[in-house]
XYZ file of C-alpha atoms in Angstrom:
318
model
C 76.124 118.713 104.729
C 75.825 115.364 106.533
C 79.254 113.073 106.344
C 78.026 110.488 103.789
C 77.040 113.293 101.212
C 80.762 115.071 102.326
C 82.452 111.253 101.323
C 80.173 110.966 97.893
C 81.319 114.711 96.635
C 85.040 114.814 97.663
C 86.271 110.803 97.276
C 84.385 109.744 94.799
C 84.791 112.982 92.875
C 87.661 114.717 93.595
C 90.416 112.757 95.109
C 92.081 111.309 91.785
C 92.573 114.525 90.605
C 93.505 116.191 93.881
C 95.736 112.811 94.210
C 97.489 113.749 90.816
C 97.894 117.243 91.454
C 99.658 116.208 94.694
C 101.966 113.697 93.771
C 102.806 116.156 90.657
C 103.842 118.715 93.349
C 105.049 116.423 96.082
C 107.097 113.473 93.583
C 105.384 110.998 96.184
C 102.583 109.053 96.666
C 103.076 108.669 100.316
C 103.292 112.351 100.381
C 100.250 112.950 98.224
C 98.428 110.526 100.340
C 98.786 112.372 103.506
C 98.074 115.585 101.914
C 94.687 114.445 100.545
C 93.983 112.713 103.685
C 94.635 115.996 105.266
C 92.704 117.761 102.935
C 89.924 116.017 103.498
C 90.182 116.344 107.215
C 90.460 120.162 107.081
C 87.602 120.794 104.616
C 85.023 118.731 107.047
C 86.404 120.395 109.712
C 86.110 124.020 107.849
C 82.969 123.341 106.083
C 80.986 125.866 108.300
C 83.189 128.181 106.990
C 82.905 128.140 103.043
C 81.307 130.725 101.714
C 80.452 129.324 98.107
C 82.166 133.129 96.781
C 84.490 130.211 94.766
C 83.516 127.111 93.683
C 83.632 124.041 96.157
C 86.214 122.008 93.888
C 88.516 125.613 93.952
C 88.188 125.784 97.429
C 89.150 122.309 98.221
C 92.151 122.851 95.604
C 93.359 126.048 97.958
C 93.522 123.979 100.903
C 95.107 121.156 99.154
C 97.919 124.001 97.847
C 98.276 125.440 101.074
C 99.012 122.007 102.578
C 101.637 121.044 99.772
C 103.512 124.379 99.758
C 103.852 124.249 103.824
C 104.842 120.548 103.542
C 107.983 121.814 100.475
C 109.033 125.034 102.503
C 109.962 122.160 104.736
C 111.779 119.417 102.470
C 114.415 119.352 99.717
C 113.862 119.109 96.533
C 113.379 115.120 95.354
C 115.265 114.551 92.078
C 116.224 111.157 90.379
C 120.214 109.894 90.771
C 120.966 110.840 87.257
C 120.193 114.589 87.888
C 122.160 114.295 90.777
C 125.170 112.022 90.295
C 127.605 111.242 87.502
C 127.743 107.725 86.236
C 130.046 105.252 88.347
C 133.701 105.215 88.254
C 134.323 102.270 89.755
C 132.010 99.554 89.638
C 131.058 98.002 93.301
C 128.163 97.013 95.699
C 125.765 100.176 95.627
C 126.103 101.359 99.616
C 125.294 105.058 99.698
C 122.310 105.840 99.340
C 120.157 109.053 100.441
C 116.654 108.840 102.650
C 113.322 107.836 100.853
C 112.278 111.779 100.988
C 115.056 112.855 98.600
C 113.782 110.431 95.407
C 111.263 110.897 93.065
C 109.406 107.434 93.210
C 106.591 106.178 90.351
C 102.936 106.119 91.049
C 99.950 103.826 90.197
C 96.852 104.985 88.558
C 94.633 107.608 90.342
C 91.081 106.249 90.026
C 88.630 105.930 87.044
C 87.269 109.353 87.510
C 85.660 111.109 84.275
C 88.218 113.993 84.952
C 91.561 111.649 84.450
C 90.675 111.803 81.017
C 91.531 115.673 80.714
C 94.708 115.137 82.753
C 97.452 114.748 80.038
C 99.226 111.784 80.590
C 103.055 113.266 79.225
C 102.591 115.149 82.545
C 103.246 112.417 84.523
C 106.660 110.916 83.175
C 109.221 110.641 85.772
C 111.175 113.356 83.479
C 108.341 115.748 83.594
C 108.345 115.016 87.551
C 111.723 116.092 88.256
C 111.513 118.927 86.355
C 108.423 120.279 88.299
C 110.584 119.863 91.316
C 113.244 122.056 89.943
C 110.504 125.200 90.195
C 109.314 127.350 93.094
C 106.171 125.568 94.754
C 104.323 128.389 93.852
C 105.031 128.428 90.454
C 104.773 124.990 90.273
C 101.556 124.970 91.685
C 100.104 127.585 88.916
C 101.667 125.887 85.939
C 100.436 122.119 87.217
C 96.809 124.285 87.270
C 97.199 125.468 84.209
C 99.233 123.338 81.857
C 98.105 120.384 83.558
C 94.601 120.501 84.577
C 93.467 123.506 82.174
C 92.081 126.071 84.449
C 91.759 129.411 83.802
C 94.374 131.840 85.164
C 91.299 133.485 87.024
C 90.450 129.959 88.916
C 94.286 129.725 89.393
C 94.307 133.256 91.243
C 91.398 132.249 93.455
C 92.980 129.283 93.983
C 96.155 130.152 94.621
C 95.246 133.872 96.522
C 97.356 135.391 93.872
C 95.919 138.152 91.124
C 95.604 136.573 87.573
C 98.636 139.210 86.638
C 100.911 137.269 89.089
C 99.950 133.457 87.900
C 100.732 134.840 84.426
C 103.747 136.097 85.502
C 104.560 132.903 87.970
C 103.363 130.783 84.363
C 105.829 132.573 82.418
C 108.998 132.081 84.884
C 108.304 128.822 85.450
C 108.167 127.802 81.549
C 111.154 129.570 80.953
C 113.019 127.822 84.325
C 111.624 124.445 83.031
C 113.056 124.969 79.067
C 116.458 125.856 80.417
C 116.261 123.350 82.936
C 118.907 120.606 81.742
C 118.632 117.382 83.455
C 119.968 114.155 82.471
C 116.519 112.497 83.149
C 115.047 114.457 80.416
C 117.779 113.873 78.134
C 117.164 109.819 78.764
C 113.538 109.786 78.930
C 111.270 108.256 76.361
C 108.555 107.540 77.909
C 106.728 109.145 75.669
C 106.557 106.251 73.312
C 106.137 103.101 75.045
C 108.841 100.109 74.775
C 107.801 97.262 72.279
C 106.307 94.329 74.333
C 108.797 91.949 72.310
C 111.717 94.060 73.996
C 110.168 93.575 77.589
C 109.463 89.545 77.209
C 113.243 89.655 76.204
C 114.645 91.596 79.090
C 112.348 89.300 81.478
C 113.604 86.341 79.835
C 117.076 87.318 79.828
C 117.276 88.946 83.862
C 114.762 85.847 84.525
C 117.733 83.328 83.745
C 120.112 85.917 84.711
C 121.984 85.593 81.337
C 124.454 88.981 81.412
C 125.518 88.568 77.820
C 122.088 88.454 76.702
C 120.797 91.084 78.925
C 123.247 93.495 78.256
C 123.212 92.336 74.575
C 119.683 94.223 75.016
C 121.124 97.795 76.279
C 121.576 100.650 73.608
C 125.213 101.834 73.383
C 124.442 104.870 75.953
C 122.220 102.776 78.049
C 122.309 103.117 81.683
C 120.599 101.857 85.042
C 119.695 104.082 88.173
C 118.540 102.141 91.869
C 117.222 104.602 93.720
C 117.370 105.018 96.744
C 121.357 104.279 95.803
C 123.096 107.091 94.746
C 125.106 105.488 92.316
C 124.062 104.620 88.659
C 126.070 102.950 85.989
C 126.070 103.764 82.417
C 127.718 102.093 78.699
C 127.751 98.402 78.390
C 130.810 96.973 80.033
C 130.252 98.411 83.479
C 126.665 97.112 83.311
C 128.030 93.326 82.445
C 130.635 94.423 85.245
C 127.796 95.035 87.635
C 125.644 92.481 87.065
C 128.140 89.628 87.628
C 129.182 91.492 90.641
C 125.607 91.288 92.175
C 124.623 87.487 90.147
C 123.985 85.932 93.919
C 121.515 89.310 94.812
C 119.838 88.607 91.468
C 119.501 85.520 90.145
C 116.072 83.890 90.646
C 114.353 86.675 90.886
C 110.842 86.777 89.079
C 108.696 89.727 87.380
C 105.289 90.889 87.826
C 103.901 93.078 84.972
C 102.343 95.843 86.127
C 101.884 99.914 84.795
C 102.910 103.243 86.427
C 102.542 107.019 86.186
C 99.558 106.886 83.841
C 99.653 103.587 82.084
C 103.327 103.154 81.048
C 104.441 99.490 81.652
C 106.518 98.312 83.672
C 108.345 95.001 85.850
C 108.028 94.273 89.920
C 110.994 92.609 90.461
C 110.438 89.528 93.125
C 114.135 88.236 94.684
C 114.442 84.728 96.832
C 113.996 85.355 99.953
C 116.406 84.372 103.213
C 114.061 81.791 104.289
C 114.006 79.794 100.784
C 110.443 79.841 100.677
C 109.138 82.126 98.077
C 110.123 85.271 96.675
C 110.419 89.052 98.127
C 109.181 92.405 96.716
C 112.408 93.835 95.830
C 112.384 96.385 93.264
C 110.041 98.476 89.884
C 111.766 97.958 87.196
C 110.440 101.120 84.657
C 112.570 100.912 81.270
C 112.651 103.298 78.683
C 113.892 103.012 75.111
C 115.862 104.468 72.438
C 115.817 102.646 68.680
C 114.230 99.371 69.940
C 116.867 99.348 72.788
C 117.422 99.789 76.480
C 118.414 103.328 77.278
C 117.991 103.141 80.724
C 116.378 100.906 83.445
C 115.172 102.933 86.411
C 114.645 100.241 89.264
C 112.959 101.796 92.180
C 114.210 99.783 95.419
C 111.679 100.959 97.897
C 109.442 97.542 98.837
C 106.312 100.008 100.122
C 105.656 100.248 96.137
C 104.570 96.711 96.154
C 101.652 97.509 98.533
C 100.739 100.639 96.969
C 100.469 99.182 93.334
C 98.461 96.286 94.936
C 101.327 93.628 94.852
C 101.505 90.602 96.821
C 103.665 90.374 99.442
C 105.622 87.114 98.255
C 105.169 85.122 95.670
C 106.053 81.183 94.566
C 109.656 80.462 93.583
């Protein structure tokens, strides 16, 4: 197998989905990045050494598993600030925050590939996400397999070097972990149903011109906003109007780019001036779900390395 042929077969056909699969066990791009990348290093380097007694796709997938269960025997589990704070007390400057490995953080499309189209797109909400992480990796490995991607618990097995008695038995612990599982992120989530684009032109019109009464005017009684990587989230209409005059000068002239993340849902890049007065700043992902043609909560993603990944440009005019 000569290197151009290896580059055809495993980029051009496999790395979306062995992109999704990772980011669905890892919660990061960056993470699934290096873990393909690896992947594809290993399986050029072990090529000699397949043995075609399993498909070529299963045995890239087992090499791809290995590498994401040795990289979570070594991390924490990522989670998003809801699921792991309670709502402020006092409303102030967000300072605290925890390292870029302990967040969840959204993803951009995968590729065009034909086999996207069997990947089930309610898989990738940020909800369904941090409830993955909330599992075993092994477990969660097996039920991203099966309930994800559809294999059969036999492929699975091979996959997995488990018998096809232990992934049903790893698939039926890790459904009942997941429907007990009770995280706030769930509980807010809709992005199920997408928000209505009259809703979003409003929110960018309002944050846009930095009008609090009519932002906030735009929040459902329960809504809420979360900044990872900040720990702390506020939630219920006053401390949001409280918040956002408290951080007006941060704010104010900032611009949005409209853009789509973890398979299609829409949302807002968030471009802030800049020191220098020339231009505006990547700043923040803006990803806003919905509840009764209102804001339930705005997740805004502070972590600037999105920009580049979703293919945003690195300033744009004021």
């Amino acid at each position: 197998m000569n290197e151009t042929a290896f580059d055809e077969l495993l980029f051009a056909s496999l790395k979306p989905g062995l992109t999704s699969f990772c980011y669905r066990m890892l919660g990061s791009m960056d993470d699934a990045d290096d873990a393909v990348q690896e992947t594809s290093i290993r399986v050029w380097q072990s090529w000699s050494t397949f043995r075609q007694d399993s498909s070529f796709k299963t045995w890239v997938y087992r090499i791809a598993s290995n590498l994401c269960l040795d990289k979570l025997r070594q991390s924490k589990r990522r989670a998003l600030p809801v699921d792991l704070f309670d709502p402020a007390v006092a409303i102030v400057e967000p300072r605290d925050t925890l390292p870029d490995s302990a967040w969840i953080w959204p993803s951009p499309d995968f590729g065009g590939n034909p086999e996207d189209r069997l990947v089930r797109r309610d898989t990738l909400q940020l909800c369904f996400i941090a409830l993955l992480q909330t599992l075993p990796p092994r477990q969660r490995a097996a039920l991203i397999l099966k309930d994800v991607f559809e294999w059969s618990s036999k492929q699975i097995a091979e996959t997995l070097a488990m018998s096809p008695a232990a992934v049903n038995s790893a698939l039926q612990r890790a459904r009942g972990t997941m429907d007990r599982a009770q995280l706030r992120s769930d509980e807010l989530s809709s992005m199920n149903v997408q928000p209505e684009q009259q809703l979003l032109s409003r929110y960018v019109e309002a944050f846009e011109q930095f009008d609090i009464t009519a932002l906030v005017a735009l929040f459902h009684e329960e809504g809420c906003m979360s900044m990872p990587p900040f720990e702390m989230w506020i939630r219920g209409k006053e401390d949001l109007s409280a918040f956002y005059s408290l951080t007006r000068w941060h704010c104010e002239g900032s611009r949005f780019v409209s853009i789509t993340v973890n398979g299609g849902y829409p949302a807002l890049a968030q471009y802030m001036p800049g020191k220098e007065g020339s231009g505006l700043i990547p700043w923040g992902i803006h990803v806003i779900e919905t509840k009764e043609n209102q804001i339930l909560h705005v997740q805004n993603f502070i972590h600037t390395p999105l920009f580049s990944r979703f293919g945003l440009p690195e300033r744009i005019d004021q």
